DNA sequence: AAAGATTGAATTATCAATCTTG
DNA sequence: CAAGATTGATAATTCAATCTTT
């Protein structure tokens, strides 16, 4: 199994993916550095493409996508932070910026007056759809290079 | 082949690693999200461990390690930036901090008076060796989980 | 007191402009 | 003018402290 499979919260989906890995020699360092290189390269390409097209960075995409997938297109602040893997405080500020751009709005939580929902707006949904092809192009290219179907 | 193999600049080494990947269905999005999750999780664990032990962050390790591997334990600023995958400007500041900590020193380049070398100091080498086991523990754990030798 | 979320101060990263040398 | 590297202004991230509600 490849590193990424184990940590996947998405491998359960209908789209089954099976990674088989054989390492002839157990050089963990080289394996890990290869992994880091792949990540930096692909993420860098995606960020460059988005910037080129005048679109927001990857972090915004992650937030918008998480909201898009959620029931009623809304998540608690805490849940957003968990999805995006960012500190709570960083999330507050990031959501501030995305909200200022009109891509999401905050709403109170009926049952719990401490909390706040982040809710995807129609504008946010529209932008998400504009970002997707740019994002997907690079991901697909990266995966084709390694021999995917 | 796994994503990471293709992008590896290290796969040429004596420690041959062969990743074979088969995806039964071509769900690139799920594959990619698995990859992102793996990266965020493992890097987060390493950073947490380093902080716990009172050691510098991963970025410092990357710089020190690159210098350690280089001939005469030195690299041009540009070369360091390439190894670590960071902007030139960010590299200047990062090297400033590491230099202030005494872990490396700048030296002029004989042939090219524009340039500067970053040279690993003995203190830097010593710290690198203290960071290594903390770093390696997590990497090894991550790779064992996916069935490596 | 603990959980959810925000704010202020300090660190770190990014963008454009600058300076020196080739 | 292009390459190597740094600097200044700006934006984003992190840490600790705060505020409200449970």
Short mmCIF file of N, CA and C in Angstrom, two decimals, chain A residues 46-96:
data_model
loop_
_atom_site.label_atom_id
_atom_site.label_comp_id
_atom_site.label_asym_id
_atom_site.label_seq_id
_atom_site.Cartn_x
_atom_site.Cartn_y
_atom_site.Cartn_z
N UNK A 46 -0.32 23.72 -9.06
CA UNK A 46 -1.72 24.11 -8.93
C UNK A 46 -1.83 25.57 -8.50
N UNK A 47 -1.06 25.95 -7.49
CA UNK A 47 -1.08 27.34 -7.01
C UNK A 47 -0.72 28.30 -8.14
N UNK A 48 0.29 27.95 -8.91
CA UNK A 48 0.73 28.81 -10.00
C UNK A 48 -0.38 28.96 -11.04
N UNK A 49 -1.04 27.86 -11.38
CA UNK A 49 -2.12 27.91 -12.36
C UNK A 49 -3.27 28.77 -11.87
N UNK A 50 -3.66 28.60 -10.62
CA UNK A 50 -4.76 29.37 -10.06
C UNK A 50 -4.43 30.87 -10.10
N UNK A 51 -3.23 31.19 -9.68
CA UNK A 51 -2.79 32.58 -9.67
C UNK A 51 -2.80 33.15 -11.09
N UNK A 52 -2.34 32.34 -12.02
CA UNK A 52 -2.30 32.71 -13.44
C UNK A 52 -3.68 33.10 -13.95
N UNK A 53 -4.68 32.35 -13.51
CA UNK A 53 -6.05 32.57 -13.98
C UNK A 53 -6.79 33.61 -13.15
N UNK A 54 -6.08 34.21 -12.20
CA UNK A 54 -6.71 35.21 -11.35
C UNK A 54 -7.69 34.63 -10.35
N UNK A 55 -7.47 33.37 -9.97
CA UNK A 55 -8.35 32.69 -9.02
C UNK A 55 -7.70 32.62 -7.63
N UNK A 56 -8.51 32.44 -6.59
CA UNK A 56 -8.00 32.37 -5.22
C UNK A 56 -7.12 31.13 -5.02
N UNK A 57 -6.34 31.12 -3.94
CA UNK A 57 -5.41 30.02 -3.69
C UNK A 57 -6.12 28.72 -3.27
N UNK A 58 -5.33 27.69 -3.17
CA UNK A 58 -5.80 26.35 -2.85
C UNK A 58 -6.57 26.29 -1.54
N UNK A 59 -6.13 27.07 -0.55
CA UNK A 59 -6.77 27.05 0.76
C UNK A 59 -8.24 27.44 0.65
N UNK A 60 -8.52 28.42 -0.21
CA UNK A 60 -9.92 28.83 -0.42
C UNK A 60 -10.70 27.70 -1.06
N UNK A 61 -10.09 27.06 -2.02
CA UNK A 61 -10.76 25.94 -2.68
C UNK A 61 -11.14 24.86 -1.66
N UNK A 62 -10.20 24.54 -0.78
CA UNK A 62 -10.44 23.51 0.22
C UNK A 62 -11.66 23.83 1.06
N UNK A 63 -11.75 25.09 1.50
CA UNK A 63 -12.88 25.51 2.33
C UNK A 63 -14.18 25.43 1.53
N UNK A 64 -14.18 26.00 0.34
CA UNK A 64 -15.39 26.00 -0.48
C UNK A 64 -15.83 24.57 -0.80
N UNK A 65 -14.85 23.73 -1.09
CA UNK A 65 -15.18 22.34 -1.43
C UNK A 65 -15.79 21.61 -0.23
N UNK A 66 -15.21 21.84 0.96
CA UNK A 66 -15.72 21.20 2.17
C UNK A 66 -17.18 21.62 2.40
N UNK A 67 -17.46 22.90 2.20
CA UNK A 67 -18.82 23.38 2.39
C UNK A 67 -19.75 22.79 1.32
N UNK A 68 -19.25 22.70 0.12
CA UNK A 68 -20.06 22.16 -0.98
C UNK A 68 -20.49 20.73 -0.70
N UNK A 69 -19.60 19.95 -0.11
CA UNK A 69 -19.88 18.54 0.17
C UNK A 69 -20.79 18.35 1.38
N UNK A 70 -20.83 19.35 2.25
CA UNK A 70 -21.55 19.22 3.52
C UNK A 70 -23.06 19.34 3.33
N UNK A 71 -23.84 18.71 4.23
CA UNK A 71 -25.29 18.84 4.19
C UNK A 71 -25.68 20.31 4.34
N UNK A 72 -26.62 20.77 3.52
CA UNK A 72 -27.07 22.17 3.53
C UNK A 72 -25.93 23.14 3.24
N UNK A 73 -24.85 22.64 2.61
CA UNK A 73 -23.71 23.48 2.25
C UNK A 73 -23.19 24.30 3.44
N UNK A 74 -23.22 23.72 4.64
CA UNK A 74 -22.76 24.47 5.82
C UNK A 74 -22.00 23.57 6.78
N UNK A 75 -21.02 24.16 7.49
CA UNK A 75 -20.24 23.46 8.50
C UNK A 75 -19.98 24.40 9.67
N UNK A 76 -19.82 23.82 10.86
CA UNK A 76 -19.37 24.59 12.00
C UNK A 76 -17.93 25.02 11.75
N UNK A 77 -17.52 26.12 12.34
CA UNK A 77 -16.15 26.61 12.17
C UNK A 77 -15.14 25.51 12.49
N UNK A 78 -15.40 24.84 13.58
CA UNK A 78 -14.54 23.75 14.02
C UNK A 78 -14.41 22.68 12.95
N UNK A 79 -15.52 22.34 12.33
CA UNK A 79 -15.51 21.30 11.30
C UNK A 79 -14.72 21.74 10.08
N UNK A 80 -14.87 23.00 9.71
CA UNK A 80 -14.09 23.51 8.58
C UNK A 80 -12.60 23.38 8.88
N UNK A 81 -12.22 23.81 10.09
CA UNK A 81 -10.81 23.75 10.47
C UNK A 81 -10.28 22.32 10.38
N UNK A 82 -11.09 21.36 10.79
CA UNK A 82 -10.66 19.96 10.74
C UNK A 82 -10.47 19.49 9.31
N UNK A 83 -11.39 19.88 8.43
CA UNK A 83 -11.30 19.46 7.04
C UNK A 83 -10.05 20.01 6.37
N UNK A 84 -9.75 21.26 6.66
CA UNK A 84 -8.69 21.94 5.94
C UNK A 84 -7.34 21.75 6.60
N UNK A 85 -7.33 21.17 7.81
CA UNK A 85 -6.09 20.99 8.56
C UNK A 85 -5.40 22.32 8.78
N UNK A 86 -6.03 23.14 9.62
CA UNK A 86 -5.49 24.46 9.95
C UNK A 86 -5.87 24.73 11.40
N UNK A 87 -5.14 25.65 12.04
CA UNK A 87 -5.48 25.98 13.42
C UNK A 87 -6.80 26.73 13.46
N UNK A 88 -7.50 26.70 14.60
CA UNK A 88 -8.79 27.37 14.74
C UNK A 88 -8.64 28.85 14.43
N UNK A 89 -7.60 29.45 15.01
CA UNK A 89 -7.39 30.88 14.83
C UNK A 89 -7.13 31.23 13.36
N UNK A 90 -6.34 30.40 12.70
CA UNK A 90 -6.11 30.63 11.28
C UNK A 90 -7.40 30.51 10.49
N UNK A 91 -8.23 29.58 10.92
CA UNK A 91 -9.50 29.37 10.23
C UNK A 91 -10.42 30.58 10.36
N UNK A 92 -10.49 31.15 11.56
CA UNK A 92 -11.31 32.34 11.75
C UNK A 92 -10.94 33.42 10.74
N UNK A 93 -9.65 33.67 10.61
CA UNK A 93 -9.18 34.71 9.70
C UNK A 93 -9.41 34.35 8.23
N UNK A 94 -9.14 33.09 7.91
CA UNK A 94 -9.34 32.65 6.52
C UNK A 94 -10.81 32.79 6.12
N UNK A 95 -11.70 32.37 7.02
CA UNK A 95 -13.13 32.49 6.75
C UNK A 95 -13.54 33.96 6.65
N UNK A 96 -12.91 34.80 7.46
CA UNK A 96 -13.16 36.24 7.35
C UNK A 96 -12.94 36.72 5.92
#
